Coordinates of C-alpha atoms in Angstrom, one line a residue:
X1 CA -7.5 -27.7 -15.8
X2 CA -7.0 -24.7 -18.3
X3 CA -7.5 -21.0 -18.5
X4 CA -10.1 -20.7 -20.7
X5 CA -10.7 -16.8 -20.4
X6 CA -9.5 -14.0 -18.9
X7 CA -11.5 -10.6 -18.3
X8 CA -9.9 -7.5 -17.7
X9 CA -12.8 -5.3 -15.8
X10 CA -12.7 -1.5 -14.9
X11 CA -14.8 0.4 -12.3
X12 CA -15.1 3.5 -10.7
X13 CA -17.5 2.9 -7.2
X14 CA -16.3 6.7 -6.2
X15 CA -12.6 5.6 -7.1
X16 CA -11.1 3.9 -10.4
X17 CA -10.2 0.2 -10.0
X18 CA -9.1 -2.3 -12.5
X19 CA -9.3 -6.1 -11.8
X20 CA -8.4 -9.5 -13.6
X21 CA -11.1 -12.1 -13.4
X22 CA -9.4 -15.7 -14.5
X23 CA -11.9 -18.3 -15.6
X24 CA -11.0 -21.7 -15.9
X25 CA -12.3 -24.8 -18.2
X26 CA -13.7 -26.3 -14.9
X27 CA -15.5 -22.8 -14.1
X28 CA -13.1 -22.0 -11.0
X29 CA -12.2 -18.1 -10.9
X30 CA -9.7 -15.9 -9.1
X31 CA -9.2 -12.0 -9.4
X32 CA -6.4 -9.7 -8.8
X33 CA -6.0 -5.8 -8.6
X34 CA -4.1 -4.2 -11.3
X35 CA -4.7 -0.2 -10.2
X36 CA -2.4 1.8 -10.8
X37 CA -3.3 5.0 -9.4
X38 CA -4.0 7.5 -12.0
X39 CA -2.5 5.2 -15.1
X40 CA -5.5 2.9 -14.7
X41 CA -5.4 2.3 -18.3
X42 CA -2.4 1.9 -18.9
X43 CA -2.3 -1.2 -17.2
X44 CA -5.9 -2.5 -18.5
X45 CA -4.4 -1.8 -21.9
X46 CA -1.0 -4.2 -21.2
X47 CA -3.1 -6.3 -19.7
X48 CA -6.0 -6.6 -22.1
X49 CA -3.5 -6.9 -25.5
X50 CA -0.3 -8.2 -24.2
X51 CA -1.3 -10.3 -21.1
X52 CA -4.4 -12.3 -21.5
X53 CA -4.2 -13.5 -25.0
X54 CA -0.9 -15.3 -23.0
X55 CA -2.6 -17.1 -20.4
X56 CA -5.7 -18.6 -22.5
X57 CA -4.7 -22.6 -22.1
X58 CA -2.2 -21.9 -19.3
X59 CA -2.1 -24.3 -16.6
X60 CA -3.7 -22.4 -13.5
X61 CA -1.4 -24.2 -10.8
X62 CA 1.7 -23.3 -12.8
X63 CA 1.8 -19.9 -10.8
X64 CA 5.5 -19.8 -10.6
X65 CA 6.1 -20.7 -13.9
X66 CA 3.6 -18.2 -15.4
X67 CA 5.4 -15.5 -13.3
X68 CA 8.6 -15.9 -14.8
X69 CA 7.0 -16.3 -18.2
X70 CA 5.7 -13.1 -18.1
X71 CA 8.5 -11.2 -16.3
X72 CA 11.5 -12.8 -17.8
X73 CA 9.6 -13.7 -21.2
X74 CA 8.7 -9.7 -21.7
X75 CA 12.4 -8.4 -22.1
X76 CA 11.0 -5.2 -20.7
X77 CA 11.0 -5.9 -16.8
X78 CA 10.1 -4.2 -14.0
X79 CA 8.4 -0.8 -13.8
X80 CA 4.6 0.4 -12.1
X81 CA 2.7 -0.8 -15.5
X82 CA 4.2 -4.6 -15.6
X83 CA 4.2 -5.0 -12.1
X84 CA 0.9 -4.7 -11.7
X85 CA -0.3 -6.1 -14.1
X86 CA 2.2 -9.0 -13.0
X87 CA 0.4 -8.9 -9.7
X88 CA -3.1 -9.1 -11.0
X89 CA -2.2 -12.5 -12.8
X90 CA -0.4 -13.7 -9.8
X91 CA -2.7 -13.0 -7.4
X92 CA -5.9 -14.5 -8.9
X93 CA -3.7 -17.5 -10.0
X94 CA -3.0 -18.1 -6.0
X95 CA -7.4 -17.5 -5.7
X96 CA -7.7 -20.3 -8.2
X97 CA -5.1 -22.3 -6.3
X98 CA -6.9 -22.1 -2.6
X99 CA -10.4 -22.6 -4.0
X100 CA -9.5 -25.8 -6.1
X101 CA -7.6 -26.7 -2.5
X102 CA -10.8 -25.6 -0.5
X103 CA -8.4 -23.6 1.8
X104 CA -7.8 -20.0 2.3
X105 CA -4.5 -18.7 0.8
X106 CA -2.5 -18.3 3.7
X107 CA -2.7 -22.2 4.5
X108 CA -0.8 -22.5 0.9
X109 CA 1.9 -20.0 2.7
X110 CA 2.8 -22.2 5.5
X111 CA -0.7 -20.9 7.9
X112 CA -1.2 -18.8 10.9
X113 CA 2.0 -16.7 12.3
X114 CA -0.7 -14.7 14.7
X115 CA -4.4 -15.1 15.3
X116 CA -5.0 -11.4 13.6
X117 CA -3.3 -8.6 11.4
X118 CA -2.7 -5.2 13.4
X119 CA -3.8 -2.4 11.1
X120 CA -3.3 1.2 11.4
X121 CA -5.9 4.2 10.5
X122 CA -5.3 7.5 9.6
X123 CA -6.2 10.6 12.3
X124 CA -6.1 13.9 10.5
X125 CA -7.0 17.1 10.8
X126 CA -6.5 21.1 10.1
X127 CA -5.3 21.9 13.2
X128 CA -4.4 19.8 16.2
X129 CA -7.6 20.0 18.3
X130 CA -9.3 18.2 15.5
X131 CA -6.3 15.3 15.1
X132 CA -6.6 15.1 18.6
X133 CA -10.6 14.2 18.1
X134 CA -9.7 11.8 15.5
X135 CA -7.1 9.8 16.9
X136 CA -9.6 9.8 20.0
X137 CA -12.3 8.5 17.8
X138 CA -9.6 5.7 16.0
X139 CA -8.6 4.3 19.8
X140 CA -12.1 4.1 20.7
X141 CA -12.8 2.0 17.3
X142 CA -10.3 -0.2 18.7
X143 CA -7.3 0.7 16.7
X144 CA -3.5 -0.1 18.4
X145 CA -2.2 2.3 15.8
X146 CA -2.7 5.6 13.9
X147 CA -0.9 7.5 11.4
X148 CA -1.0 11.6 12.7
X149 CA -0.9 14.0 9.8
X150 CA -2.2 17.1 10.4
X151 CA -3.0 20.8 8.6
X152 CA 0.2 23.1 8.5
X153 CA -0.2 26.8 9.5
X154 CA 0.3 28.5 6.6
X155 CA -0.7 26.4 3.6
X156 CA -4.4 26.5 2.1
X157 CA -4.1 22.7 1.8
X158 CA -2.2 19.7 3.0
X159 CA -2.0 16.2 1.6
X160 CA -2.9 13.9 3.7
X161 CA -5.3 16.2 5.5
X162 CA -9.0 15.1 4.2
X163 CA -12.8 16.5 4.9
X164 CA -14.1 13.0 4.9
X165 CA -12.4 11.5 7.8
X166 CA -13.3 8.2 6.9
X167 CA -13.1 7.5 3.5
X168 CA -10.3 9.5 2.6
X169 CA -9.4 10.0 -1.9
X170 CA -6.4 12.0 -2.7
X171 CA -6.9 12.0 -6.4
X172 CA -9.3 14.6 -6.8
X173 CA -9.6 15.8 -9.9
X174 CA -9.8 15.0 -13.7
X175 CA -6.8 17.3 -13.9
X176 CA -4.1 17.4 -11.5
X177 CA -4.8 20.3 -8.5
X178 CA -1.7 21.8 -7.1
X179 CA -0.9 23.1 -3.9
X180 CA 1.6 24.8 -2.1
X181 CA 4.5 23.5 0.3
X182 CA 6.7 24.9 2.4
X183 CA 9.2 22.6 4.3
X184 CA 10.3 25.5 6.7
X185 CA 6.6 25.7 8.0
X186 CA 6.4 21.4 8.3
X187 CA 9.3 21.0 10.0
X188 CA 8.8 24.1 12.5
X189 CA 5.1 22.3 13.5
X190 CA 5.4 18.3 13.0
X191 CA 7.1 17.9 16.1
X192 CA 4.2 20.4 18.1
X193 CA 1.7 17.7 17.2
X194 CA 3.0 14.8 18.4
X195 CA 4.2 16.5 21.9
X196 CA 0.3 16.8 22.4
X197 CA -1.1 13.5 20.7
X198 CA 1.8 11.9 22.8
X199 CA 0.5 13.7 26.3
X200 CA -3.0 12.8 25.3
X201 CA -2.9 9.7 24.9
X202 CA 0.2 8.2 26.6
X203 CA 3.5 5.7 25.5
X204 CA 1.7 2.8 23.9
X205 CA -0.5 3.6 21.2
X206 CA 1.7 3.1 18.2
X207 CA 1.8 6.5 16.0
X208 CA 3.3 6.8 12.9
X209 CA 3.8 10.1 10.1
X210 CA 4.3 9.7 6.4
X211 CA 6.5 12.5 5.2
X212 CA 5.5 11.9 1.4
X213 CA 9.2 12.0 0.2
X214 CA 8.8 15.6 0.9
X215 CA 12.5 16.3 2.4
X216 CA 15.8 15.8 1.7
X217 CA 18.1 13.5 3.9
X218 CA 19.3 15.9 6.1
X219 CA 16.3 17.4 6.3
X220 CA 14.9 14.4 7.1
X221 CA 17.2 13.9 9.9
X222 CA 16.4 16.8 11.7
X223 CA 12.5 15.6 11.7
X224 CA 13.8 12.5 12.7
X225 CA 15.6 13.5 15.8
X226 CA 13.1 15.9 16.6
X227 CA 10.1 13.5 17.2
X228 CA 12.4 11.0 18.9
X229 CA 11.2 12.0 22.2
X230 CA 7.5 11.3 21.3
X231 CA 8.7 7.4 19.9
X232 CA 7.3 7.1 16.9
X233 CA 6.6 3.6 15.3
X234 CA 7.9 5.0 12.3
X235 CA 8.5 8.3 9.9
X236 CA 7.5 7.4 6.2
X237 CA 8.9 7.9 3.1
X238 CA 10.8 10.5 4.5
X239 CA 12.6 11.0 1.3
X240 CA 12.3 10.2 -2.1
X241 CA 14.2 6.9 -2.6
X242 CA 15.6 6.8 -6.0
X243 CA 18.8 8.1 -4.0
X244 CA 18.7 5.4 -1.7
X245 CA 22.4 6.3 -0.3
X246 CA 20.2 9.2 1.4
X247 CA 18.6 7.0 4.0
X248 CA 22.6 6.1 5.4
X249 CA 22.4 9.8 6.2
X250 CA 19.0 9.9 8.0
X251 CA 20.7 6.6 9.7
X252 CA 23.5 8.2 11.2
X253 CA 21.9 11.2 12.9
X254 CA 18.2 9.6 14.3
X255 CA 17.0 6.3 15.9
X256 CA 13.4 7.2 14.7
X257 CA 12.5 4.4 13.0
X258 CA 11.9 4.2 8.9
X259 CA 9.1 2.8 6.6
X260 CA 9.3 3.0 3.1
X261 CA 8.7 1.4 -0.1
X262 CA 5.2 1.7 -1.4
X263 CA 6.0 2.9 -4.8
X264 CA 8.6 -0.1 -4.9
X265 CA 7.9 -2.7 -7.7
X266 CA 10.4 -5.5 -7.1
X267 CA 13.0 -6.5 -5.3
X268 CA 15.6 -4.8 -6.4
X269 CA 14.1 -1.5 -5.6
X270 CA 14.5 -2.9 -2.0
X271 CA 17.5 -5.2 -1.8
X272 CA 20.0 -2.0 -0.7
X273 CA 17.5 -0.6 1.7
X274 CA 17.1 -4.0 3.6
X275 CA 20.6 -5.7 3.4
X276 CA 22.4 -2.4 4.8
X277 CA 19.2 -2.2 7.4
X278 CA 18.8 1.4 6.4
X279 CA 15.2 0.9 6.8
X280 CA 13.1 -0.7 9.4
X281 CA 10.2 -1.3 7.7
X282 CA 9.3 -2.2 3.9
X283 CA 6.1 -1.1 2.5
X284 CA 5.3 -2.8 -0.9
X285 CA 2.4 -4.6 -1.1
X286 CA 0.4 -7.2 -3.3
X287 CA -0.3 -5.1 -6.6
X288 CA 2.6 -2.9 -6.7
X289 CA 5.0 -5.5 -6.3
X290 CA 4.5 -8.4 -9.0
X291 CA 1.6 -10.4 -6.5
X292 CA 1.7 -12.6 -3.6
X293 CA 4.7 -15.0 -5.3
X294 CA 6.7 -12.2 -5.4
X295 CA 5.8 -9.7 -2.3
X296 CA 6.8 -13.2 -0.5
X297 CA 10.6 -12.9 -1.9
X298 CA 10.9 -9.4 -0.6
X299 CA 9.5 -10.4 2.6
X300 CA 11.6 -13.3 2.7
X301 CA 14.7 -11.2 2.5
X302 CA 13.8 -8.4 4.7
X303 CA 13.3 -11.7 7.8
X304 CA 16.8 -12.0 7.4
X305 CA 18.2 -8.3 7.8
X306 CA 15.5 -7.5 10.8
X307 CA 13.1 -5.3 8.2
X308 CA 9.4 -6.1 9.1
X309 CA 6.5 -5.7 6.5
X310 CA 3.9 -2.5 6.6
X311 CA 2.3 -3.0 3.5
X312 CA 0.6 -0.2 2.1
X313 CA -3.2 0.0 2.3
X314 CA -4.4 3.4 0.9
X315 CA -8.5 3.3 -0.9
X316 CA -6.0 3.2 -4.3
X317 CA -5.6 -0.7 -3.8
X318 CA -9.3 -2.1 -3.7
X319 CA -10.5 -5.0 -1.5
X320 CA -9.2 -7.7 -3.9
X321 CA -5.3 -6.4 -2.7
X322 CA -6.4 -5.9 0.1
X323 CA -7.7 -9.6 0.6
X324 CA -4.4 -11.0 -0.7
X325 CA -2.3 -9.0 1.5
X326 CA -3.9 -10.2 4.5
X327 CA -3.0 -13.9 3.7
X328 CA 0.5 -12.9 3.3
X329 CA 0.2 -10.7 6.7
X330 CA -1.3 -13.9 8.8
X331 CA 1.3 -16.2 7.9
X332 CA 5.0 -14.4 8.0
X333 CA 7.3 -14.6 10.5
X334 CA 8.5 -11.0 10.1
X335 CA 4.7 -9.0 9.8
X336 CA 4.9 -5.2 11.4
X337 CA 2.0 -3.4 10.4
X338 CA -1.0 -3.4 7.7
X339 CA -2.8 -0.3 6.3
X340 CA -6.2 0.0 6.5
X341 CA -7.8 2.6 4.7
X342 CA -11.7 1.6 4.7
X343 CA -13.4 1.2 1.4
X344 CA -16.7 3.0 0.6
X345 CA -20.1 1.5 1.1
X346 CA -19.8 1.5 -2.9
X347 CA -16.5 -0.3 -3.2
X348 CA -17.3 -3.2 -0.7
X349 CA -20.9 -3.3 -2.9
X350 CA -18.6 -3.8 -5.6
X351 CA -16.0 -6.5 -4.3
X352 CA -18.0 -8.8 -1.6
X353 CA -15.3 -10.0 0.7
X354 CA -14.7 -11.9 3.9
X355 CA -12.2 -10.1 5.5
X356 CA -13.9 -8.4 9.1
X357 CA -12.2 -5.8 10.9
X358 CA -12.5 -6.8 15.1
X359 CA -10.6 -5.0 18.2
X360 CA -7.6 -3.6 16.0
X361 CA -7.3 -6.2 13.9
X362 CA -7.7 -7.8 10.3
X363 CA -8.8 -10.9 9.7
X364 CA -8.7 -12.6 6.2
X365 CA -11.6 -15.2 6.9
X366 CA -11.3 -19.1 6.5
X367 CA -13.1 -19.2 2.6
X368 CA -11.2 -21.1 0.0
X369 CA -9.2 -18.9 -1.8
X370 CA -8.4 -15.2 -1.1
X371 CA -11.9 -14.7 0.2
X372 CA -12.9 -11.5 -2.0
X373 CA -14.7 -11.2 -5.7
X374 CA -16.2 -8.7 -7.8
X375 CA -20.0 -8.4 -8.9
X376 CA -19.4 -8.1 -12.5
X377 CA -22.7 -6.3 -12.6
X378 CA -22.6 -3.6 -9.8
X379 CA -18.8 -2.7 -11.4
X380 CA -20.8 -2.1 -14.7
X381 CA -22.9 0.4 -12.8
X382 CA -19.7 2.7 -11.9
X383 CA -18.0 3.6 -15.3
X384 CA -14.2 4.9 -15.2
X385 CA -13.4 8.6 -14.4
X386 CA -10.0 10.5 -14.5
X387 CA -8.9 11.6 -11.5
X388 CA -5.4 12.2 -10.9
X389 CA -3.1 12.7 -7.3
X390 CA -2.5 16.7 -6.8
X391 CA 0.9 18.4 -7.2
X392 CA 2.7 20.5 -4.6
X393 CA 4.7 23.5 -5.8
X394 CA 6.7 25.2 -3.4
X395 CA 6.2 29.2 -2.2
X396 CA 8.2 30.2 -5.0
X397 CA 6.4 27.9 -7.7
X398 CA 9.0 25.2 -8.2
X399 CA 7.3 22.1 -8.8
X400 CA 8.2 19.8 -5.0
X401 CA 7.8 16.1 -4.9
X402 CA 4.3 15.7 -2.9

């Protein structure tokens, strides 16, 4: 069996999406996400003129081999661009692979660790009475965990904080929008909110917060210790992680426990976090992080050093990564949490899939392969549109990371 095309496919069901479909000589395919959000093109373009002219004749079931051929064999590794488009080749390599097997994925990865994936959704809401209603109306879809952000007193806007409860898109415009921030204001209401979702609903429900790298380490130790009494699950991307000596300092002053890692492409961008244990949870997923082959090495690691997975799950990653995360989520040892942003009517239109949602969990379904495609027609119906991820300048104007 040979690759005897490859198609790199772009669509915008109410959110841009890009998407390798591999076809082989024996007319098996497999797809893989590639979106990067906001630098769509980018990667269709390394895909589309570096990438697939590679794999045409390729051996499909060399999936480790064509890894390293196109990570080692580039020179220029690593990186948001590569990686995914790494990912998208690696992912619908390991589709191929189950359907030619006529088993699901996660039977390649050694099967079932657990009978279902625990996802979390995301309550939100301007002021607490409404995240109040909405983590109400998450527990009574069955959820055993929620992510609380909630409006700040104050500011016009807050990311995170969406009028479609549901189906939630940050990137909202063609340009980026801006907003402003003020950590003073956060850090005085954050841990106001979760005294009240915590008396409201009582010690078990797992809540989470996602900072978005807003503070620095110290600041983030203060928010840390704060919300301690309300036992969080975890505190998010609390701050921005190229300085990864800063989490040491959150470390020594909080027990809350951390999650970070979605913007990490490898595992290098990990390795520190997880061997020290300054983190508690790593949160790389499928596309973001060179595919299943190599999300599985940075799970791997993290089993050793006590560092569970919470992959990311935002609308940004479309049903395909979803799909391939869920086989890697079934069958490790180490699994913590999965996002689970729900798609649009439109987007699931666009990528059929197997994967059912039941009593707060995921579960990847028993099809050969990853158990997801794309109609290649209803994509064509949704053309690509710019829309970019807003910026946050604080009080003074001074551009503020998220």
């Amino acid at each position: 069996m040979k690759i005897a095309d490859a198609r790199v496919i772009v669509t915008c069901p109410g959110r841009n999406f890009v998407t390798l479909k591999i076809i082989t000589d024996e007319g098996v395919t497999g797809v893989g996400d590639a979106t990067l959000n906001g630098r769509e093109l980018a990667v269709e373009s390394y895909l589309r003129d570096h990438v697939v002219p590679l794999l045409i004749g390729r051996d499909p079931a060399r999936i480790e081999d064509t890894w390293q051929y196109l990570y080692q064999g580039a020179y220029w590794r690593r990186g948001p661009v590569t990686m995914s488009a790494i990912a998208a080749v690696d992912t619908a390599l390991w589709d191929v692979k189950g359907k030619v097997a006529g088993l699901p994925v996660y039977q390649l990865l050694g099967g079932r660790s657990r009978e279902g994936v625990t996802v979390y959704g995301h309550a939100n809401g301007e002021t607490v009475d409404e995240v109040l209603t909405e983590v109400a109306r998450f527990v009574d879809l069955g959820y055993r965990a929620v992510r609380v952000q909630c409006g700040v007193p104050g500011l016009a806007k807050t990311y995170g904080v969406s009028g479609d409860k549901m189906f939630y898109e940050p990137a909202d415009a063609a340009l980026p929008s801006e907003a402003t921030w003020s950590t003073e204001r956060y850090l005085a209401h954050v841990p106001t909110v979760f005294a009240k979702v915590r008396a409201e609903f009582g010690p078990t429900l797992r809540l989470l917060h996602d900072v978005h790298h807003r503070l620095t380490p110290i600041e983030a130790a203060r928010l840390g210790r704060s919300l301690e009494p309300y036992a969080l699950t975890w505190m998010e991307d609390p701050v921005p992680a190229e300085l990864q000596d800063g989490f040491r300092l959150i470390r020594q002053h909080t027990t809350t426990p951390i999650a970070t890692g979605e913007i990490f492409n490898s595992i290098w961008d990990a390795s520190h976090l997880i061997r020290e244990q300054l983190i508690d949870y790593i949160r790389t997923t499928v596309v973001r992080a060179g595919g299943i082959t190599h999300l599985r090495r940075i799970f791997d690691y993290a089993a050793l050093h006590h560092v569970r997975s919470g992959s990311h799950g935002a609308t940004d990653l479309s049903p395909v990564c979803l799909a391939a995360a869920l086989q890697l989520d079934i069958a490790i040892p180490n699994f913590g949490l999965q996002e689970y942003m729900r798609h649009t009517a439109q987007t699931d239109e666009v990528f059929p899939h197997e994967y059912r949602f039941a009593d707060g969990y995921l579960h990847p379904g028993e099809v050969p392969g990853l158990g997801v495609d794309i109609d290649e027609e209803a994509a064509a119906r949704f053309p690509y549109s710019p829309a970019y991820l807003p910026v946050n300048r604080l009080e003074d104007g001074t551009v503020h990371p998220w």
